[in-house]
CSV table of C-alpha atoms and ligand atoms in Angstrom, one decimal:
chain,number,residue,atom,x,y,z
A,1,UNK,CA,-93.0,-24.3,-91.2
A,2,UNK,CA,-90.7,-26.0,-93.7
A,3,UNK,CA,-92.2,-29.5,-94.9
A,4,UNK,CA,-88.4,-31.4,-95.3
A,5,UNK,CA,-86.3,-31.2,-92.7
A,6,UNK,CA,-83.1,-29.4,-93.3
A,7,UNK,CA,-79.9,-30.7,-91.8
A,8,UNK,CA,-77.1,-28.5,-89.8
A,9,UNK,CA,-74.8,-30.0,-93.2
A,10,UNK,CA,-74.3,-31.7,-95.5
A,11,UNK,CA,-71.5,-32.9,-98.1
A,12,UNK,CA,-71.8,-31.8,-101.8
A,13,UNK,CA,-70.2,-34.5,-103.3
A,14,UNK,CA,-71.0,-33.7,-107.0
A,15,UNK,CA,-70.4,-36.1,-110.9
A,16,UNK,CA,-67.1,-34.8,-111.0
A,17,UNK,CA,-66.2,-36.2,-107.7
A,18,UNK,CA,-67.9,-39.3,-108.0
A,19,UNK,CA,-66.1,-39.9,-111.5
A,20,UNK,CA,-62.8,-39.3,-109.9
A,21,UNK,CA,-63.6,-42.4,-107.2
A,22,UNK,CA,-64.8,-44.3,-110.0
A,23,UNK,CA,-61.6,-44.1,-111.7
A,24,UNK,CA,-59.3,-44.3,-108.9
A,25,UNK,CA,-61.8,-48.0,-108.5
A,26,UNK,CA,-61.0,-49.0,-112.2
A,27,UNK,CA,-57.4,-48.3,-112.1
A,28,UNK,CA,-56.0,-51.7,-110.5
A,29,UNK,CA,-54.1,-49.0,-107.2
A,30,UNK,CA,-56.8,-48.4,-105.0
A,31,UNK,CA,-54.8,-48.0,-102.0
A,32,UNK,CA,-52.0,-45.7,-101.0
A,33,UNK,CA,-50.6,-43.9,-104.5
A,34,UNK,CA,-50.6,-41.6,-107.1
A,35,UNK,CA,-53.5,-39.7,-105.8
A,36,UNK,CA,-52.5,-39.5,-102.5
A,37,UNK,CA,-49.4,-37.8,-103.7
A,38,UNK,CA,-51.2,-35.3,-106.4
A,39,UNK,CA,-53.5,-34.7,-103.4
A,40,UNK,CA,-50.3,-34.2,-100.8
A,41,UNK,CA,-48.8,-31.7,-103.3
A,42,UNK,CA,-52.4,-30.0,-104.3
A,43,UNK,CA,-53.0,-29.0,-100.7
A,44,UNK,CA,-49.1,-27.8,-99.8
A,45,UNK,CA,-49.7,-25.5,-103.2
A,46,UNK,CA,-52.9,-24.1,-101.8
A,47,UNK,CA,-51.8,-23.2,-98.1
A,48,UNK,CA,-48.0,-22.8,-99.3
A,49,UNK,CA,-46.1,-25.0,-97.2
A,50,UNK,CA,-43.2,-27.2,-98.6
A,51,UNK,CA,-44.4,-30.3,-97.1
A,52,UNK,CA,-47.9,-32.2,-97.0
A,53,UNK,CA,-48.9,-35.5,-95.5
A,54,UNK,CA,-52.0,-36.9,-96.0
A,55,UNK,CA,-53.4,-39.5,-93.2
A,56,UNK,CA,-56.3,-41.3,-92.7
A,57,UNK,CA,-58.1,-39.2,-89.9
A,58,UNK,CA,-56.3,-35.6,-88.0
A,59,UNK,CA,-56.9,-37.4,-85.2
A,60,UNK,CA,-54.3,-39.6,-86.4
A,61,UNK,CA,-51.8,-37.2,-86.8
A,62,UNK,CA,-52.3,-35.6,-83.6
A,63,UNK,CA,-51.4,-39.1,-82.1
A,64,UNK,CA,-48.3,-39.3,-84.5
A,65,UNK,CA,-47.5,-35.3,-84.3
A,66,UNK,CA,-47.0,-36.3,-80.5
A,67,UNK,CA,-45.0,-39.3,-80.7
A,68,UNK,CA,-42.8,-37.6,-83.5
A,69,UNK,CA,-42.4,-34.1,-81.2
A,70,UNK,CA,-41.0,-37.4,-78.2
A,71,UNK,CA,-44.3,-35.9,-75.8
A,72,UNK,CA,-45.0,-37.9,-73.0
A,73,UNK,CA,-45.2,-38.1,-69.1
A,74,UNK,CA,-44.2,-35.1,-67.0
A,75,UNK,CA,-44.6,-33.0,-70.4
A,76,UNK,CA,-47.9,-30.5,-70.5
A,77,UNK,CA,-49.6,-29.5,-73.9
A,78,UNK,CA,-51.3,-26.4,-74.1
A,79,UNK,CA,-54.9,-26.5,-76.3
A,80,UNK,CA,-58.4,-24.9,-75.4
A,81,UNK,CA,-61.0,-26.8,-73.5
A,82,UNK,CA,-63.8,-25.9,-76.1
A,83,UNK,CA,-62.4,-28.2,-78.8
A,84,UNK,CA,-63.5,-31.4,-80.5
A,85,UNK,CA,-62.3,-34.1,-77.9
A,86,UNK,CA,-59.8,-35.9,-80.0
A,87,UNK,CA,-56.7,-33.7,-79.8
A,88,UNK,CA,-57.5,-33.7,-75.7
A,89,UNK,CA,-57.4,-37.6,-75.8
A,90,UNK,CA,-54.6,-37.9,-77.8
A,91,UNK,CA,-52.6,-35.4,-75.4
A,92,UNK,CA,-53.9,-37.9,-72.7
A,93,UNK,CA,-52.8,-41.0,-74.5
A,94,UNK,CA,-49.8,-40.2,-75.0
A,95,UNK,CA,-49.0,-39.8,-71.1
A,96,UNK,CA,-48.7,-35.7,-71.3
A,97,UNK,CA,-51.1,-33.1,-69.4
A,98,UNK,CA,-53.3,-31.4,-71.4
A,99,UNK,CA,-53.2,-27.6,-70.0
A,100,UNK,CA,-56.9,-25.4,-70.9
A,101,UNK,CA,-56.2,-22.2,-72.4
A,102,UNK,CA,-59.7,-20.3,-71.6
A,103,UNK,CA,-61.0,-18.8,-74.9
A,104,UNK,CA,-62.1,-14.8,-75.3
A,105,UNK,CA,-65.7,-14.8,-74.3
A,106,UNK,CA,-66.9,-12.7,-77.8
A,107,UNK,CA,-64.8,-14.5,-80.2
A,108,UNK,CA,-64.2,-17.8,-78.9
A,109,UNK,CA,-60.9,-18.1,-79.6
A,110,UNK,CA,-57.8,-18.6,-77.6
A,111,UNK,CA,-55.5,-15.7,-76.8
A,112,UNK,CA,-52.1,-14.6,-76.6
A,113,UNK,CA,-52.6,-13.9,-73.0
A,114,UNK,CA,-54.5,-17.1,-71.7
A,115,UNK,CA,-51.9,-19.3,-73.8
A,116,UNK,CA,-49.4,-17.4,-71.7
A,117,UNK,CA,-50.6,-17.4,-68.7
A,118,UNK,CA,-50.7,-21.8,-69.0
A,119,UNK,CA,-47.3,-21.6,-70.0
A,120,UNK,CA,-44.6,-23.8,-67.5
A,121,UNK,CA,-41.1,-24.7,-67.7
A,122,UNK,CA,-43.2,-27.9,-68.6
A,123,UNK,CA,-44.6,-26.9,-71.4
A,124,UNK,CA,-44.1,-28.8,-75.2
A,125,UNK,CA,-46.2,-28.0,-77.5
A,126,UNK,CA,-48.9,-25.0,-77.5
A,127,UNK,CA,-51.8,-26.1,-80.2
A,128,UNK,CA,-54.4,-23.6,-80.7
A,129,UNK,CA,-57.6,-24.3,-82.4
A,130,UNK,CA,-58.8,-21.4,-85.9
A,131,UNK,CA,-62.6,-22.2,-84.3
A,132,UNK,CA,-65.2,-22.0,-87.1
A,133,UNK,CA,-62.9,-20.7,-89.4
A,134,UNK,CA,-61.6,-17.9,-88.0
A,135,UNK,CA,-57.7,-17.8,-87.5
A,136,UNK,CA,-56.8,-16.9,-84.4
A,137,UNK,CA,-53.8,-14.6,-83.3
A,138,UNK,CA,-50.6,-16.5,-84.5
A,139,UNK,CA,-48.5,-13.7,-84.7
A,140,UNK,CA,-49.4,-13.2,-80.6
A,141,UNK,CA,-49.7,-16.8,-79.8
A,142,UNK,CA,-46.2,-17.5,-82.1
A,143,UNK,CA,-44.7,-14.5,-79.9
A,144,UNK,CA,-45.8,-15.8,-76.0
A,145,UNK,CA,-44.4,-19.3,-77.3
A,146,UNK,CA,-40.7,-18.9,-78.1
A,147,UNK,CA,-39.2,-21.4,-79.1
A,148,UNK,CA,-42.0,-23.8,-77.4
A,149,UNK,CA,-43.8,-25.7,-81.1
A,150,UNK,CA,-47.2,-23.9,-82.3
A,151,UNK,CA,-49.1,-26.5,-84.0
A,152,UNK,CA,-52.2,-25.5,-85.8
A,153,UNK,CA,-55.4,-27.5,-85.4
A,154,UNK,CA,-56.7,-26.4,-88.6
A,155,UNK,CA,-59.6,-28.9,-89.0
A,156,UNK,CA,-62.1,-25.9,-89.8
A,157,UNK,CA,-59.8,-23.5,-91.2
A,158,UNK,CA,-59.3,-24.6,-95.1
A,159,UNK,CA,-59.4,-21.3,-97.1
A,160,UNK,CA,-58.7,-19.4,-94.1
A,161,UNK,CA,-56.2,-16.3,-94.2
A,162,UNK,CA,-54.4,-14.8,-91.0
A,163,UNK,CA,-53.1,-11.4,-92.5
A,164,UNK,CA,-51.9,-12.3,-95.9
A,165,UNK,CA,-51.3,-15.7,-95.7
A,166,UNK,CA,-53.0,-18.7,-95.7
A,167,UNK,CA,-52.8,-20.2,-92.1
A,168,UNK,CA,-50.5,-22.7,-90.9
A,169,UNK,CA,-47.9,-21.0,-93.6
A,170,UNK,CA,-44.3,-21.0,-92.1
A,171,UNK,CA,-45.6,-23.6,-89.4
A,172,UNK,CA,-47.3,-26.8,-89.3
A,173,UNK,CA,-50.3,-27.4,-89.2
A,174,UNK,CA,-53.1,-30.4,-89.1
A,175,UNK,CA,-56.1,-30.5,-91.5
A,176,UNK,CA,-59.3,-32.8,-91.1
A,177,UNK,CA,-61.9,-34.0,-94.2
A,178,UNK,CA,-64.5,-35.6,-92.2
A,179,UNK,CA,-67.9,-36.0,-94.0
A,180,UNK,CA,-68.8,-31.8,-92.2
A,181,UNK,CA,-65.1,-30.5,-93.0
A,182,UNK,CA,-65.1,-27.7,-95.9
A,183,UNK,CA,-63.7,-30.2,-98.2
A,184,UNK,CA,-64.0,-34.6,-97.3
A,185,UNK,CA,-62.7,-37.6,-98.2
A,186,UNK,CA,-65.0,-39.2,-95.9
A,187,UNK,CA,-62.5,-39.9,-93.1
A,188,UNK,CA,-59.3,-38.3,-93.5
A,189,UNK,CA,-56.6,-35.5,-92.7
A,190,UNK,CA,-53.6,-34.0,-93.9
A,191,UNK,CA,-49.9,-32.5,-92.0
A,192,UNK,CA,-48.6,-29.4,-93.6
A,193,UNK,CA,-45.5,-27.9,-92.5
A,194,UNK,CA,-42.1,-26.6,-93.6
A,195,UNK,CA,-40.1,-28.4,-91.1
A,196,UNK,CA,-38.6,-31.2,-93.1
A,197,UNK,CA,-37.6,-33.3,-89.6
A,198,UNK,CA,-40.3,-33.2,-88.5
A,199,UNK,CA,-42.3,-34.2,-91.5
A,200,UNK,CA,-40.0,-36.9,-92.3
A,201,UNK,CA,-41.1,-38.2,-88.8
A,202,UNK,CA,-44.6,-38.2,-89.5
A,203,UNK,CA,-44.3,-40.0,-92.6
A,204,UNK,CA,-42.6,-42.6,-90.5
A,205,UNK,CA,-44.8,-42.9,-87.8
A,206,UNK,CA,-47.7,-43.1,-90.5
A,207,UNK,CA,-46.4,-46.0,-91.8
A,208,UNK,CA,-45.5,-49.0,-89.8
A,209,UNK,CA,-42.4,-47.0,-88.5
A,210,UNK,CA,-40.6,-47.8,-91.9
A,211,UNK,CA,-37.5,-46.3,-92.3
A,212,UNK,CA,-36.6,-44.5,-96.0
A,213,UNK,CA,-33.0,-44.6,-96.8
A,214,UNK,CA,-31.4,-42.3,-99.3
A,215,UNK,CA,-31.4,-45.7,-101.6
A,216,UNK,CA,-35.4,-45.9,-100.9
A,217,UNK,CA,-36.1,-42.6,-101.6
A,218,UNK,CA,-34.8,-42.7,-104.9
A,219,UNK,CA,-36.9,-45.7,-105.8
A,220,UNK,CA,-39.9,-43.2,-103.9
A,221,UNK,CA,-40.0,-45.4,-101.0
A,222,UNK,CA,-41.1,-48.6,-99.1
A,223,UNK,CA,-38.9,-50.8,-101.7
A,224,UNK,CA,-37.9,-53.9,-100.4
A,225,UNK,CA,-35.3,-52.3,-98.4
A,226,UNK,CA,-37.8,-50.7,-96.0
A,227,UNK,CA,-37.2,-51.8,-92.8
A,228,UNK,CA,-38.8,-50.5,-89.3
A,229,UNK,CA,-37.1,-48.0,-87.9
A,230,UNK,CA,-39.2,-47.5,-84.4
A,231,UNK,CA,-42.6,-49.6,-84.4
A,232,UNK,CA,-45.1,-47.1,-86.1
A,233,UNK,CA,-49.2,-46.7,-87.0
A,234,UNK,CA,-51.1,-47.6,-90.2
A,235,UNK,CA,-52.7,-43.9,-90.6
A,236,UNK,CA,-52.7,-43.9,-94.4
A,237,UNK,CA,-55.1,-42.7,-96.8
A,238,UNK,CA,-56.7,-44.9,-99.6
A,239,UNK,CA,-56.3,-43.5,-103.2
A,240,UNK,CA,-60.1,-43.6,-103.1
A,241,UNK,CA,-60.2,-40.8,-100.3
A,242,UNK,CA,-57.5,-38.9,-102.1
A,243,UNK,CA,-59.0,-38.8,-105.3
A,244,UNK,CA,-62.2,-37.5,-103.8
A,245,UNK,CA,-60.4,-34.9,-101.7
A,246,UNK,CA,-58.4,-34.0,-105.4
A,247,UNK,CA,-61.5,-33.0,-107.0
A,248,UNK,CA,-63.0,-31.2,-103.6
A,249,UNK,CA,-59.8,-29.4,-103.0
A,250,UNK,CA,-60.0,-28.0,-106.9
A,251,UNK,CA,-63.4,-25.6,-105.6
A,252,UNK,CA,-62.5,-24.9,-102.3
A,253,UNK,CA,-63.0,-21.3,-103.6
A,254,UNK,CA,-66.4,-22.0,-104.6
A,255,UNK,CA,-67.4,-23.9,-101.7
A,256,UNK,CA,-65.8,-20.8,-99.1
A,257,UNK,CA,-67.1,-18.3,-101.4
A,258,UNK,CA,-70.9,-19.9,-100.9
A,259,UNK,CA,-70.2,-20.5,-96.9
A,260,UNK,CA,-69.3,-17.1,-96.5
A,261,UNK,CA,-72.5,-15.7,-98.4
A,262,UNK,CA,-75.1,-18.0,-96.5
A,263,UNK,CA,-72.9,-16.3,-93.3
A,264,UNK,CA,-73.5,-13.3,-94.4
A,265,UNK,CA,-77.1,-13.7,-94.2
A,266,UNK,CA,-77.1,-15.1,-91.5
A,267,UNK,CA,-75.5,-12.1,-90.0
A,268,UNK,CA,-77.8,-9.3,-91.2
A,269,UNK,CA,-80.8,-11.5,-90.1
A,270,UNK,CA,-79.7,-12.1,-86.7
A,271,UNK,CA,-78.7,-8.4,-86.0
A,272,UNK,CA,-81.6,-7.5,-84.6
A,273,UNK,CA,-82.6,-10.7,-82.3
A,274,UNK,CA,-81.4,-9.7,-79.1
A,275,UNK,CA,-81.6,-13.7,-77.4
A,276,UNK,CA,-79.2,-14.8,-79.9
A,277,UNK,CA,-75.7,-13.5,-80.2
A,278,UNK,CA,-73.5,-14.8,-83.3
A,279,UNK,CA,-69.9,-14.8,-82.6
A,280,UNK,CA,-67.3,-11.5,-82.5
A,281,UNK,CA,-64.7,-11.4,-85.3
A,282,UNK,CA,-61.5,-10.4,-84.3
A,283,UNK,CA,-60.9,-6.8,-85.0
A,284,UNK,CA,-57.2,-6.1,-84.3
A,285,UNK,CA,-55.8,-8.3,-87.6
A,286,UNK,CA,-56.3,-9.2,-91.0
A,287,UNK,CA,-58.5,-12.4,-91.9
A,288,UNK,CA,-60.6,-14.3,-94.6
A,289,UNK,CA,-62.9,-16.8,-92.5
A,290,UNK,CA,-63.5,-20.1,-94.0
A,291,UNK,CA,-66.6,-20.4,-92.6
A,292,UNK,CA,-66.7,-24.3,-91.3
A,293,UNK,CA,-69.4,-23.5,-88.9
A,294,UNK,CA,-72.1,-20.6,-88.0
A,295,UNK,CA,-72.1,-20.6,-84.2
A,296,UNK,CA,-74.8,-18.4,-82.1
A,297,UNK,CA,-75.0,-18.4,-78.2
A,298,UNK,CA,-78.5,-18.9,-76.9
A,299,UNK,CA,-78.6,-16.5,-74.4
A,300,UNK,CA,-82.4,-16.3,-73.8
A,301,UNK,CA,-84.2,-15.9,-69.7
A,302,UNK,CA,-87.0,-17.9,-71.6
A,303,UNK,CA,-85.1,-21.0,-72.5
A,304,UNK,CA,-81.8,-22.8,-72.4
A,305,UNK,CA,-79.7,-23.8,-75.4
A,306,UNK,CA,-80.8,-27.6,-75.6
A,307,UNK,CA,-84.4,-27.0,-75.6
A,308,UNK,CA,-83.6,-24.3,-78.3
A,309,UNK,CA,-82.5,-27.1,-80.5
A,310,UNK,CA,-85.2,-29.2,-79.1
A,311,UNK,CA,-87.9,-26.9,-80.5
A,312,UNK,CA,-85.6,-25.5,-83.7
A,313,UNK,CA,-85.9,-29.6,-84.5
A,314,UNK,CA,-89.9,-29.4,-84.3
A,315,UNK,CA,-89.6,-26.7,-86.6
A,316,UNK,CA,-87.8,-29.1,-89.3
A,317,UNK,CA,-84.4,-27.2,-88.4
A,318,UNK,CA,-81.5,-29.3,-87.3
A,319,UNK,CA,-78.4,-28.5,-85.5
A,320,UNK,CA,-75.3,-29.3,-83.9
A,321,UNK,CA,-72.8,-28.5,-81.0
A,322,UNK,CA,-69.6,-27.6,-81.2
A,323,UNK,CA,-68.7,-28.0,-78.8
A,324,UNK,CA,-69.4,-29.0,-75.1
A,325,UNK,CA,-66.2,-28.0,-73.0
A,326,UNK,CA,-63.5,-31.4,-72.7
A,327,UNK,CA,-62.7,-30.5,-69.1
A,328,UNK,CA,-65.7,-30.8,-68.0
A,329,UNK,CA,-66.8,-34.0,-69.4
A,330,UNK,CA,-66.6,-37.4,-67.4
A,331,UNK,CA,-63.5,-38.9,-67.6
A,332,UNK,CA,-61.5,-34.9,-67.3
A,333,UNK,CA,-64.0,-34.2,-64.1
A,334,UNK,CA,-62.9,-37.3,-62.3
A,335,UNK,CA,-59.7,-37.8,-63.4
A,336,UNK,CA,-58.2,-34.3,-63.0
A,337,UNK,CA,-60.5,-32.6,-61.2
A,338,UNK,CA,-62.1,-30.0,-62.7
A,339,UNK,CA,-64.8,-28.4,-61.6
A,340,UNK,CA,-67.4,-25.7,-62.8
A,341,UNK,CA,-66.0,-22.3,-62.9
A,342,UNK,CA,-62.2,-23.2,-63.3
A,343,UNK,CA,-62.5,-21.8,-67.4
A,344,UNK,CA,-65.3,-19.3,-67.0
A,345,UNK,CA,-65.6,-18.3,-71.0
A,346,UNK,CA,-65.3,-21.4,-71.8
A,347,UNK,CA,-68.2,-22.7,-69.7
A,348,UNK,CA,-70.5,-19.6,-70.2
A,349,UNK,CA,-70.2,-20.6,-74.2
A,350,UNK,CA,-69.9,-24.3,-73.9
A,351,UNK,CA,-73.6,-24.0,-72.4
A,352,UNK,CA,-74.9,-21.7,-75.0
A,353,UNK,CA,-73.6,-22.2,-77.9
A,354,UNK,CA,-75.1,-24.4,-80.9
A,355,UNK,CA,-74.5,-24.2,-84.6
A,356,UNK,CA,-77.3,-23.3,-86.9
A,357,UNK,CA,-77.2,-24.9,-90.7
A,358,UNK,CA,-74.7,-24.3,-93.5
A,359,UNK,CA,-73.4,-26.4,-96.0
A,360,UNK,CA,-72.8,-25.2,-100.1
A,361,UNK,CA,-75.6,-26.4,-101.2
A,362,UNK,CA,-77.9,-24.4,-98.5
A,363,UNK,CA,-79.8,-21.8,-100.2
A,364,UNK,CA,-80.5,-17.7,-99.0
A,365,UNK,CA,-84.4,-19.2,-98.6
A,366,UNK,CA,-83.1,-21.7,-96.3
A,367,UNK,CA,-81.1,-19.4,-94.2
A,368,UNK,CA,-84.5,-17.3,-94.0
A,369,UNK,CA,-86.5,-20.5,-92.8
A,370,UNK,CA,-83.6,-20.8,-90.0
A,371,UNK,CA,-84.6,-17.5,-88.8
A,372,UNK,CA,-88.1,-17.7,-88.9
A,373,UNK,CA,-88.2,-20.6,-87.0
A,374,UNK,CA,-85.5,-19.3,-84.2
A,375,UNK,CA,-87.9,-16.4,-84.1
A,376,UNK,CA,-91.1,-18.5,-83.5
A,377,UNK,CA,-89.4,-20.6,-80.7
A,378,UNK,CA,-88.1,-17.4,-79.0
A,379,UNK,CA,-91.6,-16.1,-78.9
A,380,UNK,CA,-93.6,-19.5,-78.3
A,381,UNK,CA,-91.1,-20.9,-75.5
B,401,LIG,C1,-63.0,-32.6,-86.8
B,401,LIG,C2,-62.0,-32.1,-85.8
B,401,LIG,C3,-60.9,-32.8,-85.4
B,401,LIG,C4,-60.6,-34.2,-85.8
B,401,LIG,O1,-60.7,-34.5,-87.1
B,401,LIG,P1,-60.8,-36.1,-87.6
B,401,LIG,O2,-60.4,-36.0,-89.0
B,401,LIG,O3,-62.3,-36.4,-87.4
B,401,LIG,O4,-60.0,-36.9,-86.7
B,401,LIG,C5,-59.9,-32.1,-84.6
B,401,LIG,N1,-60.1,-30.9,-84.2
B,401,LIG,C6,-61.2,-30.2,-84.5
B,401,LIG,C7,-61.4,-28.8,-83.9
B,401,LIG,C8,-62.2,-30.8,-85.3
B,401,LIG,O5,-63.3,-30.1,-85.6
């Protein structure tokens, strides 16, 4: 058994990027500046979209995206169920109905067909999630939409490629760099798109609802002359953040290339344990995976998945869960009824899955202690 306990990730935050915080600290504009623009037009160069925004959490800009797009009651957003919770409560806060796309059972990700068969005469906004990594079908899910918005929840998808281009390219799309994101700023987030009206909305509604005139522009904004156009948010990012996600975004290469190697290992050593089953890749397009998570499905008669992670911890093996299905927690099963069964792939994953350790600075021995230890608590019990 290991001796240290190794944890399912960790940031690499290396010299480099600690020197670029320090001197972001040193230079008298801590908030709000120069870094968050070099950071703004770093990340639109990297996916290759005209516009970038950075915010303070993707959370954030889900709120704002749905404020900007005018969603509210009566309206229905279409997003999976087997998501991180915040788009789902945002959809709710803003007064819409959040409408669950059930996932494919192999590969987790939502389809062309069950985004269609959500879609309404209701319907505003369709937001599918590139889970682990792995881009789903936009071509498809572009085509069943219309003219109904696509808006990309990209939060594990940096360094991900649907077909030849990096995702969210020609679209919008909504980026997170929390602490386990491929790249962090700590707390943080970033809208891409190409659609200038809408981008000029978010940038309003990030700020205070401060309106830029063709005068303020010129002088780059929130000059004197700023006034609020429609009361607004405070989802900026500090120059701190920026700087640090300046100098992460510069080896997002590196960091994907390492992700994708631990994964790979992964892979090959799992091939031949029957209980555990690592996701499907999508076979009928193009992709490069950016690897955010490696997610198995527990699917053992001996034991369920939380006494899995129960025992991988004994082992000096941690783990996460990403995640348990939002229509089936609390406040969605009492609110709007759902019950078991109503999104069966969703549920048959949300109560197997878990995700096994990787980060960058994970080693090929670690992955090796991961599956010797799954392999001792599948035989032991
Ligand atoms: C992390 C995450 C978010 C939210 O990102 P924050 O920056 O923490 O607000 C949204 N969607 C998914 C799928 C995520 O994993």
């Amino acid at each position: 058994m290991r001796s240290d306990f190794l944890p399912f990730t960790k940031p690499l935050i290396t010299d480099e990027d600690i020197n670029a915080v320090v001197d972001v600290l040193k230079s008298g504009w801590i908030t709000n500046g120069p870094k968050n623009a070099e950071f703004e037009e770093s990340l639109a160069a990297y996916t290759g979209n005209k516009y970038a925004v950075s915010l303070s959490s993707a959370t954030g800009g889900m709120h704002i995206l749905l404020k900007a797009l005018k969603i509210g009651p009566g309206d229905e957003v279409i997003t999976p169920s087997l998501t991180w919770v915040s788009t789902v409560n945002m959809i709710v806060l803003s007064g819409a109905t959040p409408v669950f796309a059930d996932i494919d059972r192999d590969t987790m990700l939502v389809t062309p067909e069950s985004i269609k068969s959500c879609i309404t005469s209701r319907t505003k906004l369709i937001i599918p999630v590139h889970y682990t990594g792995v881009p789903v079908d936009l071509d498809g899910i572009k085509a069943v939409a219309g003219n109904i918005p696509v808006v990309e929840d990209a939060a594990h998808a940096l360094g991900a490629f649907y077909k030849e281009h990096h995702v969210g390219h020609g679209g919008t799309a909504i980026y997170s760099f929390h602490a386990i994101k491929n790249i962090t700023t700590a707390e943080g987030g970033m809208f891409v798109s190409d659609d200038a009206k809408l981008t000029a909305a978010i940038k309003q509604w990030k700020f205070h609802g401060l309106g830029v005139d063709a005068f303020d522009r010129q002088n780059k904004g929130r000059s004197p002359q700023a006034e609020v156009f429609e009361p607004g948010f405070k989802y900026n990012l500090t120059d701190i953040a920026a700087a640090l996600g300046c100098s992460q975004l510069s080896r997002i290469d590196e960091i994907n290339q390492r992700r994708t190697k631990l994964a790979m290992a992964y892979r090959e050593q799992l091939a031949d344990i029957e209980e555990i089953l690592p996701l499907q890749l999508p076979q009928h397009y193009d992709f490069k995976h950016a690897w955010h998570l490696f997610v198995v499905r527990v699917d053992s008669p001996k034991m369920g998945r939380d006494r899995f992670m129960e025992k991988l911890k004994e082992q000096n093996i941690g783990t996460g869960l990403h995640f348990r299905a939002v229509h089936l927690q609390k406040y969605y099963r009492e609110t709007m009824g759902f019950t078991p069964g109503s999104l069966p792939d969703t549920e048959w994953n949300s109560d197997r899955i878990c995700s096994l350790p990787l980060f960058p600075a994970m080693t090929v021995k670690d992955v090796y202690d991961v599956i010797n230890a799954i392999k001792k608590v599948l035989v032991n019990g």
